[in-house]
Short mmCIF file of C-alpha atoms and ligand atoms in Angstrom, two decimals:
data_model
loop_
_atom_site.label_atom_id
_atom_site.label_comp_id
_atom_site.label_asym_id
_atom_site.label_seq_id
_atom_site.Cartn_x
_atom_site.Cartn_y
_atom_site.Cartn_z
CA UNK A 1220 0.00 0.00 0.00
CA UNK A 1221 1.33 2.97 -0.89
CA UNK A 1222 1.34 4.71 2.75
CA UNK A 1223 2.08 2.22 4.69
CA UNK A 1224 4.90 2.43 7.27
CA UNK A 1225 3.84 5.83 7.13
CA UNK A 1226 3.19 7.99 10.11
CA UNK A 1227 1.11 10.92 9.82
CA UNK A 1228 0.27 13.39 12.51
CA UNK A 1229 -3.39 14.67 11.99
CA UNK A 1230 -4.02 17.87 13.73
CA UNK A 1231 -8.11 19.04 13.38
CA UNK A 1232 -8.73 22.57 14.22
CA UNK A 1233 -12.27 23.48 14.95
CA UNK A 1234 -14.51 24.08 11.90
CA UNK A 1235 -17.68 22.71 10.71
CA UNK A 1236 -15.14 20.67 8.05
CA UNK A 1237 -13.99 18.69 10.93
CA UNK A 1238 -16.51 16.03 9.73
CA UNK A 1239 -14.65 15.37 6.82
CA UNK A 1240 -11.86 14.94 8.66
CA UNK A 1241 -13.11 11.80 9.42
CA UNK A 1242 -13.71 10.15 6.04
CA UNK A 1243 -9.93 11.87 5.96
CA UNK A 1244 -8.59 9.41 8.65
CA UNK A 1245 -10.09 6.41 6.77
CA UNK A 1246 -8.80 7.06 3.77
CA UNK A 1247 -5.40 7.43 4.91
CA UNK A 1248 -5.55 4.25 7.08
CA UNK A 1249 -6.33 1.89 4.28
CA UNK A 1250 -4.19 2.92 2.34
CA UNK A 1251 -1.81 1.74 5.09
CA UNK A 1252 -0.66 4.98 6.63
CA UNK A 1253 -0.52 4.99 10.84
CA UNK A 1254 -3.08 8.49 11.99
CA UNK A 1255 -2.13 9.78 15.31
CA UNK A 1256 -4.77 12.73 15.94
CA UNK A 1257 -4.49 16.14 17.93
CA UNK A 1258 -7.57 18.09 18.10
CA UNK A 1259 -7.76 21.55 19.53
CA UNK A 1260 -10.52 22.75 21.94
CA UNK A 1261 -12.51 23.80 19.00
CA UNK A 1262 -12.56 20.54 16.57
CA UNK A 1263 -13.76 18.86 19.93
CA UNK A 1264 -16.86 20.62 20.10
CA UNK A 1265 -17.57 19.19 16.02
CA UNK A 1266 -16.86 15.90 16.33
CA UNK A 1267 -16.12 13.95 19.31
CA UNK A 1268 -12.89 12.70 20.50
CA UNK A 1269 -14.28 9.52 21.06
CA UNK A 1270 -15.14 9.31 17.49
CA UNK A 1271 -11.62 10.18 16.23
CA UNK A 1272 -9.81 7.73 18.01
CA UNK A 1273 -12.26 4.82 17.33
CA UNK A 1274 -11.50 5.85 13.43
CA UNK A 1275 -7.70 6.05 14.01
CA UNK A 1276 -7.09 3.50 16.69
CA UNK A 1277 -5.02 5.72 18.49
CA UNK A 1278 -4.68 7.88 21.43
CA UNK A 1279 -6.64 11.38 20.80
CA UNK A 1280 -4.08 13.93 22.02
CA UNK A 1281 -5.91 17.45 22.66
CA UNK A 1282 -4.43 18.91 25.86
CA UNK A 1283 -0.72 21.13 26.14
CA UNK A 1284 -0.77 20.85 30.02
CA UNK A 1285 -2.26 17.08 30.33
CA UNK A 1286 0.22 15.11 32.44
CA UNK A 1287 -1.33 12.04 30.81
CA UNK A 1288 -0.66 13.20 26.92
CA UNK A 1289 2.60 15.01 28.32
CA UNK A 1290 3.80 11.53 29.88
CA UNK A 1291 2.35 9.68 27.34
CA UNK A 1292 4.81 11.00 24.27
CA UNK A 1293 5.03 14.96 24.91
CA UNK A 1294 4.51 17.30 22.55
CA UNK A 1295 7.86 17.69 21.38
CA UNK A 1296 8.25 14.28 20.23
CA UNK A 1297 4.30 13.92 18.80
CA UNK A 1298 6.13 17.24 16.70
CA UNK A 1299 8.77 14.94 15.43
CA UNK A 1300 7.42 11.18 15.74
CA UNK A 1301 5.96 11.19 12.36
CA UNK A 1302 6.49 11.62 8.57
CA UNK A 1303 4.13 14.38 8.21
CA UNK A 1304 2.28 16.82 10.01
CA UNK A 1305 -1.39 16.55 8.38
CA UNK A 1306 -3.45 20.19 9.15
CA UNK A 1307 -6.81 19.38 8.38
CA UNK A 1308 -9.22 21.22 8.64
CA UNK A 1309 -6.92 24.39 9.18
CA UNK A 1310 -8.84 27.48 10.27
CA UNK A 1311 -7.74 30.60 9.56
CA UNK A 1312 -7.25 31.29 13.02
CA UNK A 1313 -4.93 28.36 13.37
CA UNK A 1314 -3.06 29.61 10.21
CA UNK A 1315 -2.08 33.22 11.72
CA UNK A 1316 -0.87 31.25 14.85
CA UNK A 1317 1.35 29.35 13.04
CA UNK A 1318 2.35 32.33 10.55
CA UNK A 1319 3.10 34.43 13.67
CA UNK A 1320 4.72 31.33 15.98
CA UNK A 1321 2.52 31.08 18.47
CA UNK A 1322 2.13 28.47 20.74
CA UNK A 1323 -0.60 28.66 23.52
CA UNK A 1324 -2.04 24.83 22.73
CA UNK A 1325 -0.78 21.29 21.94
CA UNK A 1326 -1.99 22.15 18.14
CA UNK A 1327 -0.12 25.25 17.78
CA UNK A 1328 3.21 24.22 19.82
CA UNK A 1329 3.38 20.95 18.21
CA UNK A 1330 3.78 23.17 15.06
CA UNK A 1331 5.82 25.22 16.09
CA UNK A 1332 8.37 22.17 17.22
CA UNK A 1333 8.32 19.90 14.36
CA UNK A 1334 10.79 19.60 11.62
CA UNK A 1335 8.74 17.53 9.39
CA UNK A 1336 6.50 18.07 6.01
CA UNK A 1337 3.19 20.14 7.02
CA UNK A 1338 0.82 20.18 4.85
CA UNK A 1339 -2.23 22.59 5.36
CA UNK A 1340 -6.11 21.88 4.28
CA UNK A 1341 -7.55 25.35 4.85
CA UNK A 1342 -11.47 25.55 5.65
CA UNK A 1343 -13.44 28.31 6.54
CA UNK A 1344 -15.84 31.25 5.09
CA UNK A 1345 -14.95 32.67 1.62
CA UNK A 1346 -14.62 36.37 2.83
CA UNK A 1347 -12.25 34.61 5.80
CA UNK A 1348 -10.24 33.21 3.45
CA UNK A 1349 -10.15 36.71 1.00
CA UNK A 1350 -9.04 38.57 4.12
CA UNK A 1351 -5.73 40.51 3.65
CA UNK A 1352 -4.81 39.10 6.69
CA UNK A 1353 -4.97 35.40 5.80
CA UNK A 1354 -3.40 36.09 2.26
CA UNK A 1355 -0.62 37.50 4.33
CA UNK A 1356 -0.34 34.53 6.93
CA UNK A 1357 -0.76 31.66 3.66
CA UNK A 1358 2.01 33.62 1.76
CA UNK A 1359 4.39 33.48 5.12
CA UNK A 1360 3.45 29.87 5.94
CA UNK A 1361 4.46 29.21 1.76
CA UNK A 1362 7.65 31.09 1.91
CA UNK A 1363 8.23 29.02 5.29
CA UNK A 1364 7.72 25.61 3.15
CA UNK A 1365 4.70 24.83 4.23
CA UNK A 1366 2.44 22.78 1.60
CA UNK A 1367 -0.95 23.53 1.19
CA UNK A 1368 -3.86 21.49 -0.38
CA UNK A 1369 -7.04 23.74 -1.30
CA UNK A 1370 -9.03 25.42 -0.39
CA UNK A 1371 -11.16 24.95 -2.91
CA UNK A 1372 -14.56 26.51 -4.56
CA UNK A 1373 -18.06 25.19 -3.89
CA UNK A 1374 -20.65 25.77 -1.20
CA UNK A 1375 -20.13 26.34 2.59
CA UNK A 1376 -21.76 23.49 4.69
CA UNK A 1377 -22.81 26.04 7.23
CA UNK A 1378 -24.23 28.79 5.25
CA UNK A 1379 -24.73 27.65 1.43
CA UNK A 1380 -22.52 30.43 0.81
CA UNK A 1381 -20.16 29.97 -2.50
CA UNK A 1382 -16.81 31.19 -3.23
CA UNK A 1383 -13.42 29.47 -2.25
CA UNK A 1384 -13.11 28.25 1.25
CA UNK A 1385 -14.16 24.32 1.02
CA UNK A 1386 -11.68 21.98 2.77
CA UNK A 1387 -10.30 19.79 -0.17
CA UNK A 1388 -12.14 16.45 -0.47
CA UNK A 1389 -10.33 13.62 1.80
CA UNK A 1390 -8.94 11.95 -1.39
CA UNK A 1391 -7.49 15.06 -2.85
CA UNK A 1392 -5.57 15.44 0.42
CA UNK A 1393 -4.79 12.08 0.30
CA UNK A 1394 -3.18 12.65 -2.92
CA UNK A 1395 -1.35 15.79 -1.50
CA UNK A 1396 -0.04 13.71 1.28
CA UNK A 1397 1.71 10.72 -1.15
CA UNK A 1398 2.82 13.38 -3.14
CA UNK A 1399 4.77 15.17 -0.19
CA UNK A 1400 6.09 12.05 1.36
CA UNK A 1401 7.50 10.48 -2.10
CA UNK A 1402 7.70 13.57 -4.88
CA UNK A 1403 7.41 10.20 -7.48
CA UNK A 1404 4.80 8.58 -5.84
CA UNK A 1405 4.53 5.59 -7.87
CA UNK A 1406 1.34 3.09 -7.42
CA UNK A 1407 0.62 2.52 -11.33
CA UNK A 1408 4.35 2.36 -12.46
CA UNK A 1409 5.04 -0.21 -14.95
CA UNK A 1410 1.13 -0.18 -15.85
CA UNK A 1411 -0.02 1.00 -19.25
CA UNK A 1412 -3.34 2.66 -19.55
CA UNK A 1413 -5.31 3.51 -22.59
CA UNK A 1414 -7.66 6.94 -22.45
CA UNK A 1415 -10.22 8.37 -25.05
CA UNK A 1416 -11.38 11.87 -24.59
CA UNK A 1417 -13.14 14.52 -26.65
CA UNK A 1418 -15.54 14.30 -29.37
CA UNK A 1419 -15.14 12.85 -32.81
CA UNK A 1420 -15.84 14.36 -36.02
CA UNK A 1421 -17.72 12.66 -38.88
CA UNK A 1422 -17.17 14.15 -42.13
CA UNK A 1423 -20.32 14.70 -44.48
CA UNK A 1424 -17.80 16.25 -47.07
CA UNK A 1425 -14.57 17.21 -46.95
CA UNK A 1426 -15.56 20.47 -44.81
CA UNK A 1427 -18.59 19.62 -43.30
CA UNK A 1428 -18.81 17.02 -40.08
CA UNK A 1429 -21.18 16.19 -37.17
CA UNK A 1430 -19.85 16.80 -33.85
CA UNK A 1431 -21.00 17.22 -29.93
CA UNK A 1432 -20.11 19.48 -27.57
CA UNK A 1433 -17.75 17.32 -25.59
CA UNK A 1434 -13.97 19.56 -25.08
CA UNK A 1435 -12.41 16.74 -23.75
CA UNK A 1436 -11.11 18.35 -20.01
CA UNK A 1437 -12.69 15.19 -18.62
CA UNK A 1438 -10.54 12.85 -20.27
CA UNK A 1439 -7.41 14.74 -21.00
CA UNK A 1440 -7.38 15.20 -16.81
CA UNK A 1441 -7.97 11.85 -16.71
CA UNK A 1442 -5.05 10.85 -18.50
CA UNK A 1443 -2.84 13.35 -16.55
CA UNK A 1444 -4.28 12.02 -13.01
CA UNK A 1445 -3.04 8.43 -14.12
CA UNK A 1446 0.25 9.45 -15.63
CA UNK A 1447 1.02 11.47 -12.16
CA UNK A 1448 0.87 7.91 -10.45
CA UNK A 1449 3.07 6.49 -12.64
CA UNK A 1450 1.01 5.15 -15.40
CA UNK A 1451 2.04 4.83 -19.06
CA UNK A 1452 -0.68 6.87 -20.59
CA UNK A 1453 -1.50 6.91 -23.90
CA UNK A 1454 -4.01 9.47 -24.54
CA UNK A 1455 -6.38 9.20 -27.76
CA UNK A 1456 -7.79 12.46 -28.43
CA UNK A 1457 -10.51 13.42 -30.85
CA UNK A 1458 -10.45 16.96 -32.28
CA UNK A 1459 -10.48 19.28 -29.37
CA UNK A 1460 -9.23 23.19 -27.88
CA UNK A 1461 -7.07 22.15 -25.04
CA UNK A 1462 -3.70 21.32 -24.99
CA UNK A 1463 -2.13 17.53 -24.74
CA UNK A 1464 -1.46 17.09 -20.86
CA UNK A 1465 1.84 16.58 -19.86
CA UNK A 1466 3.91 13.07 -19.52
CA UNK A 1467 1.74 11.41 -21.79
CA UNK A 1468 1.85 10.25 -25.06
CA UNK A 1469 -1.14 11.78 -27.02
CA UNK A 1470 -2.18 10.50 -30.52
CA UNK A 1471 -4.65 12.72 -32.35
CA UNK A 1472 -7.68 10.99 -34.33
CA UNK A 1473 -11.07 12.62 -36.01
CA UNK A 1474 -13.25 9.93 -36.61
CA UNK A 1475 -14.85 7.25 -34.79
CA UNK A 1476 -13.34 4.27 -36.64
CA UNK A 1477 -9.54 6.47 -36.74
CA UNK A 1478 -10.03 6.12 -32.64
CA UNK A 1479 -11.19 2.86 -32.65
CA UNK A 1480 -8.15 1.49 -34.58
CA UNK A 1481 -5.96 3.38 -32.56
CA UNK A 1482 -7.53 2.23 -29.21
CA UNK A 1483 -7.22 -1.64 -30.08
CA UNK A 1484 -3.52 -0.94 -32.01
CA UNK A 1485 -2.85 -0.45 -28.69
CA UNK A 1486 -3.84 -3.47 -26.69
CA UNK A 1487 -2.81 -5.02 -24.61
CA UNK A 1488 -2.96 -1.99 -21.55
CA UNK A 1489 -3.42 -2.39 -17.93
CA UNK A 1490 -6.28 0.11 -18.20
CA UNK A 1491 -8.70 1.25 -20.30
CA UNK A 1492 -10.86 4.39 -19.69
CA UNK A 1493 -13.07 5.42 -22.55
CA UNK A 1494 -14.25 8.90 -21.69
CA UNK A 1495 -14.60 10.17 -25.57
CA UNK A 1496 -17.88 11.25 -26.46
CA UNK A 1497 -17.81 9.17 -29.60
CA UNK A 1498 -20.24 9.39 -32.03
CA UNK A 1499 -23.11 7.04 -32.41
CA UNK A 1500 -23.28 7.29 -36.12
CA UNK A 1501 -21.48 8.35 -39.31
CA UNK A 1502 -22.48 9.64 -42.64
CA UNK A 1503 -23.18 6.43 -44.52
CA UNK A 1504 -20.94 7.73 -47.45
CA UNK A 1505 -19.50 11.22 -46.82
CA UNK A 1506 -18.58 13.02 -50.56
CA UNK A 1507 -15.37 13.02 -51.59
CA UNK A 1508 -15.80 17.04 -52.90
CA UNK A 1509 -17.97 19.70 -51.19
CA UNK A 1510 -21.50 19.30 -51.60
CA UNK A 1511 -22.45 22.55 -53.47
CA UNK A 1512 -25.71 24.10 -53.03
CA UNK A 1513 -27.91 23.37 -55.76
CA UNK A 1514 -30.47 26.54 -56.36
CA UNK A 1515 -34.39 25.50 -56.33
CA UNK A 1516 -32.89 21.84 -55.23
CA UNK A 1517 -34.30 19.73 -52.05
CA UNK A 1518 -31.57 19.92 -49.20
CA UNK A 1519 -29.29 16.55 -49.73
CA UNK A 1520 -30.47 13.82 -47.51
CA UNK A 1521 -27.73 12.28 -44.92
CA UNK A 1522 -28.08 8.61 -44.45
CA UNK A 1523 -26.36 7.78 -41.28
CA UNK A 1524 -24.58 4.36 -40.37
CA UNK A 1525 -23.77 3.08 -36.64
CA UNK A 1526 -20.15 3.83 -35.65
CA UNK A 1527 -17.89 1.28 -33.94
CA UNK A 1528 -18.51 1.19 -29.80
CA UNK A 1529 -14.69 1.55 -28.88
CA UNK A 1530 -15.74 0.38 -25.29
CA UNK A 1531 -17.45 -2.40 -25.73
CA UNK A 1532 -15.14 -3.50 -28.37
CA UNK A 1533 -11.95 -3.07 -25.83
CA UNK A 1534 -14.85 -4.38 -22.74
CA UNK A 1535 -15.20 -7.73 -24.67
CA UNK A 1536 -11.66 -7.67 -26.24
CA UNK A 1537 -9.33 -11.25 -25.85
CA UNK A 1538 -6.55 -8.28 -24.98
CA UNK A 1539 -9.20 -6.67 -22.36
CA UNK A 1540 -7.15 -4.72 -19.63
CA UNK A 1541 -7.64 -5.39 -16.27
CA UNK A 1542 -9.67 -2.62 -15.98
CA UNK A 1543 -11.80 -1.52 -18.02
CA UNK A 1544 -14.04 2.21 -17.57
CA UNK A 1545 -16.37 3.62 -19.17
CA UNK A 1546 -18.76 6.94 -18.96
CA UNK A 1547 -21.99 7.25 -19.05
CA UNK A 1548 -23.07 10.92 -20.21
CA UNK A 1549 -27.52 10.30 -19.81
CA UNK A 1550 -30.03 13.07 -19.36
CA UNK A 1551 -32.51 10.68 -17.63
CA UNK A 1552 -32.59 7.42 -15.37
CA UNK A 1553 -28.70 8.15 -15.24
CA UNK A 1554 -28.56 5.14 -12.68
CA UNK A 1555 -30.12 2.76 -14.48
CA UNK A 1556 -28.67 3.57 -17.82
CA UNK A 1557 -25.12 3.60 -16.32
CA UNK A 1558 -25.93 0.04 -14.99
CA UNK A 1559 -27.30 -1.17 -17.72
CA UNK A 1560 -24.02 -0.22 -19.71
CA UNK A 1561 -21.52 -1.75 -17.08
CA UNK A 1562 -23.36 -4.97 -18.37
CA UNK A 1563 -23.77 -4.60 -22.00
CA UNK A 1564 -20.32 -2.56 -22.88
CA UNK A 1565 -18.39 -5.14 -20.47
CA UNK A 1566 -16.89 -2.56 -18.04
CA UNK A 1567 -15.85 -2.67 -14.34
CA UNK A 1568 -17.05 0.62 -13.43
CA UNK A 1569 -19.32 2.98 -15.22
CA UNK A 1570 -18.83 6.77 -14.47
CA UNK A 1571 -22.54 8.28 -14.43
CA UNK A 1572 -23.26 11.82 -14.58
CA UNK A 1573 -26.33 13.57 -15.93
CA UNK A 1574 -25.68 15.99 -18.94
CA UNK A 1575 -28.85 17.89 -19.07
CA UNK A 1576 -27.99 21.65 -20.39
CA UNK A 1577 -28.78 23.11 -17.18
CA UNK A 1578 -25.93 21.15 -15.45
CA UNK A 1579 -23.65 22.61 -17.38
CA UNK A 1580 -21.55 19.38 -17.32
CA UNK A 1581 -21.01 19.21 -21.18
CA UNK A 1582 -18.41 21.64 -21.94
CA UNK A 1583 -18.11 22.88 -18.42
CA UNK A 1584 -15.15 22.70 -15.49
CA UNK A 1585 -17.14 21.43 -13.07
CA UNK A 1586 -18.52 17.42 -13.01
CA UNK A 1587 -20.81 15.63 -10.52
CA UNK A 1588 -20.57 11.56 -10.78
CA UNK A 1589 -21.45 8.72 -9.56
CA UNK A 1590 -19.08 5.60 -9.86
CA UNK A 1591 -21.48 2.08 -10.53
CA UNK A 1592 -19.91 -1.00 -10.17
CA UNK A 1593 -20.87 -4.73 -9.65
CA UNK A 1594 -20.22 -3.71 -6.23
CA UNK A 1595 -22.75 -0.82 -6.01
CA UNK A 1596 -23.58 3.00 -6.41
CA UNK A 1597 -21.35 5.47 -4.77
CA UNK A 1598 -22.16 9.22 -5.25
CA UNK A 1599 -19.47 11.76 -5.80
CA UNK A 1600 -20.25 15.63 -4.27
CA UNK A 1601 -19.68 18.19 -7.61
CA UNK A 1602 -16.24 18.61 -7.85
CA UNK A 1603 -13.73 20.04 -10.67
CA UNK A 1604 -13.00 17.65 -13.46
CA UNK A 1605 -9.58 17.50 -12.22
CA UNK A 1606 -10.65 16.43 -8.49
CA UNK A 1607 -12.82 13.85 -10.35
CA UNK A 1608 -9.41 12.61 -12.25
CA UNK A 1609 -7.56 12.30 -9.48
CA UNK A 1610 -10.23 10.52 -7.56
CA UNK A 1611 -10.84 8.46 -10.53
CA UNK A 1612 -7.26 7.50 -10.83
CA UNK A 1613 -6.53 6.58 -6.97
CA UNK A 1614 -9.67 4.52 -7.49
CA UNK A 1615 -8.07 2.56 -10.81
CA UNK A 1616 -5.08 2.40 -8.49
CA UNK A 1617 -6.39 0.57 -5.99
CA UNK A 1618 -8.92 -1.78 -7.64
CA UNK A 1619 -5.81 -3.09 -9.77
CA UNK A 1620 -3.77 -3.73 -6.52
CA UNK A 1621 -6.78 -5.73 -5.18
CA UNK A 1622 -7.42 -7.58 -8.64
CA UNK A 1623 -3.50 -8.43 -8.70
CA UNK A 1624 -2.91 -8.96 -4.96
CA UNK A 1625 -1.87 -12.59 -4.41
O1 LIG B 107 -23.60 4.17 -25.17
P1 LIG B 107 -22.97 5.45 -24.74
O2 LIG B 107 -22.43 6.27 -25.87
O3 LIG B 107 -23.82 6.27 -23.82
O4 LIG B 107 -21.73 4.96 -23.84
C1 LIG B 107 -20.82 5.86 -23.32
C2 LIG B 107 -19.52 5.16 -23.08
O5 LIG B 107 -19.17 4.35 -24.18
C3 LIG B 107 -18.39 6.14 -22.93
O6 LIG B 107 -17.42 5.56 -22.08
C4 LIG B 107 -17.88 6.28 -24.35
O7 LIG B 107 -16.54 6.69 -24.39
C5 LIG B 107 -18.05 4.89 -24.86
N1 LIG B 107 -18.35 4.80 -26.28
C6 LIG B 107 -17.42 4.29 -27.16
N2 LIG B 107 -17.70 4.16 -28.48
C7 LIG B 107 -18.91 4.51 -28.95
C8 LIG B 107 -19.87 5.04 -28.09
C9 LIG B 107 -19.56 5.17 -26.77
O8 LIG B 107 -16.30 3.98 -26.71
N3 LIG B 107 -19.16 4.39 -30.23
#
């Protein structure tokens, strides 16, 4: 596992985030990683110690001037007994502390002890974090080398207010944290994975084609997210705006059957994640010159044929990778559909989300999933495409470790 042997000192400062920090602590554990958790008096009155420690299986440390915690380790030693010091959530109160060395708690003097990797997950109310004061205190904590993760744009729990000021989601900081502890953190190295993304163009003539409005951010951070943990990524793009992300090998098709026979040329892959919104059909026999306008003349008819289904095709392949993903862009019974295709298009896990023009989805920054598997539903919050990619790609991380463990 990739964090295992790993120590990580979790320090929760009190905001209504705190209950994420939860989620946090399991995530980290299975992925091996050893939590020891220091709350300050705040955290403790939004979620219980008693909680905390059951998650972590440790000792909850939360007092400066306990003689038991003192005795126990002391807060000198919980500074430097670990591999990382973990900040999440950080108010912004706890961040001017730290950018001013203050140390009237266990939280704060623990920080200002330790000579290990802290990373920060800031939390708190969008004007908070706009302050001049906190821009001041983030910018000394940077320049002091310490890491931060977020925060990030969305709603407040507390007040539905938007702006920036979410904690990052527990597997974004997760992310952070393997990235920190081993700058090449590695758990898909020597695995190949195979990713369509964008739309495809079918030609009617030589300058007209059908298209969709697919731009392809889905899948091209896809394809980054998997190279970052190590993958070989090859990256088959249909015709789109964005540039080809970095460290991976990006091959450039139009057409449906062009992506098809670059997909399969490139079997056999340890993964396969079809995000390209591919089109269903082509023009049965696109013209070989420009179809001119004919004056007084009834508009040409198009006669449309089906297009390859690159997914199913690599789903049901004799070469299929281990895993195999697919997307399943609906405007109704997303659900349903998106089960329905994990059968048919023989995939492992279907990525749902519902495309209806008011979500904005198609086209947009933003994406709101859910993952189906033979195992079940799980329901993503909205997040940006990239925090779905890297998600996405921790998730193909560890379902291949479990499919390969001995
Ligand atoms: O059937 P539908 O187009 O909704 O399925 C969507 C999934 O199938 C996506 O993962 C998409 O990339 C893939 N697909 C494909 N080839 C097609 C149509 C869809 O790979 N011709």
């Amino acid at each position: 596992m990739v964090l295992s042997g790993k120590r990580i000192l979790l320090i929760i400062s009190g905001g209504i985030a705190a209950y994420k920090s939860l989620d946090l602590i399991r995530r980290l554990r299975e992925r091996g990683a050893e939590v020891r958790p220091v709350m300050t008096r705040a955290a403790q009155e939004f979620v219980t110690p008693l909680a905390v420690g059951a998650l972590s299986a440790s000792h909850v440390y939360v007092d400066l001037f306990s003689r038991e915690d003192e005795q126990d380790v002391g807060h000198i030693r919980l500074a430097r007994d670990c591999d990382l010091i973990l900040v999440a959530p950080a108010t912004a109160d706890l961040m001017a502390k730290m950018a001013h060395g203050l140390a009237d708690d266990l939280a704060s003097a623990v920080l200002l002890a330790t000579n290990r990797p802290v990373l920060l997950a800031p939390a708190m109310n969008p004007q908070m974090w706009a302050n001049p004061a906190t821009r001041r205190n983030r910018a000394t904590l940077e320049a002091d080398g310490r890491h931060f993760i977020g925060p990030m744009a969305g709603e407040m729990a507390e007040s539905g207010e938007a702006g920036i000021g979410r904690m990052a989601e527990p597997l974004e900081i997760v992310s952070a944290v393997i990235t920190i502890l081993d700058p090449a953190p590695k758990p898909l190295a020597g695995r190949t994975a195979i990713v369509t993304s964008g739309p495809t163009h079918e030609p009617i003539d030589p300058v007209r084609y059908i298209a969709n409005r697919s731009s392809g951010r889905q899948g091209h951070a896809i394809a980054a997210a998997l190279a970052k943990l190590g993958a070989d990524v090859t990256l088959v793009s249909g015709p789109v705006t964005i540039p080809d992300p970095q460290g991976v090998t990006t091959v450039h098709v139009e057409r449906a059957e062009e992506m098809r026979d670059a997909v399969v040329s490139r079997l056999p892959a340890d993964i396969a994640v079809m995000v390209a919104a591919v089109a269903d059909w082509r023009v049965a026999s696109s013209a070989d010159q420009k179809i001119k306008k004919q004056p007084g003349e009834a508009p040409p008819p198009l006669q449309l044929t089906e297009n390859p289904d690159i997914l199913k095709t690599v789903g049901h392949h004799e070469q299929r990778p281990k895993i195999v993903v697919g997307f399943a862009a609906e405007t109704q019974n997303v659900e349903a559909n998106g089960r329905a295709k994990l059968e048919r298009k023989g995939a492992d896990l279907i990525v749902a989300n519902d495309v209806s023009p008011e979500t904005g989805i198609m086209g947009g920054t933003r994406n709101s999933v859910r993952i189906i598997s033979h195992q079940g539903v799980e329901a993503w919050p909205d997040l940006d495409k990239d925090e779905v990619a890297t998600r996405l790609a921790l998730l193909i991380a560890d379902k291949l470790a479990e499919e390969t463990a001995p």
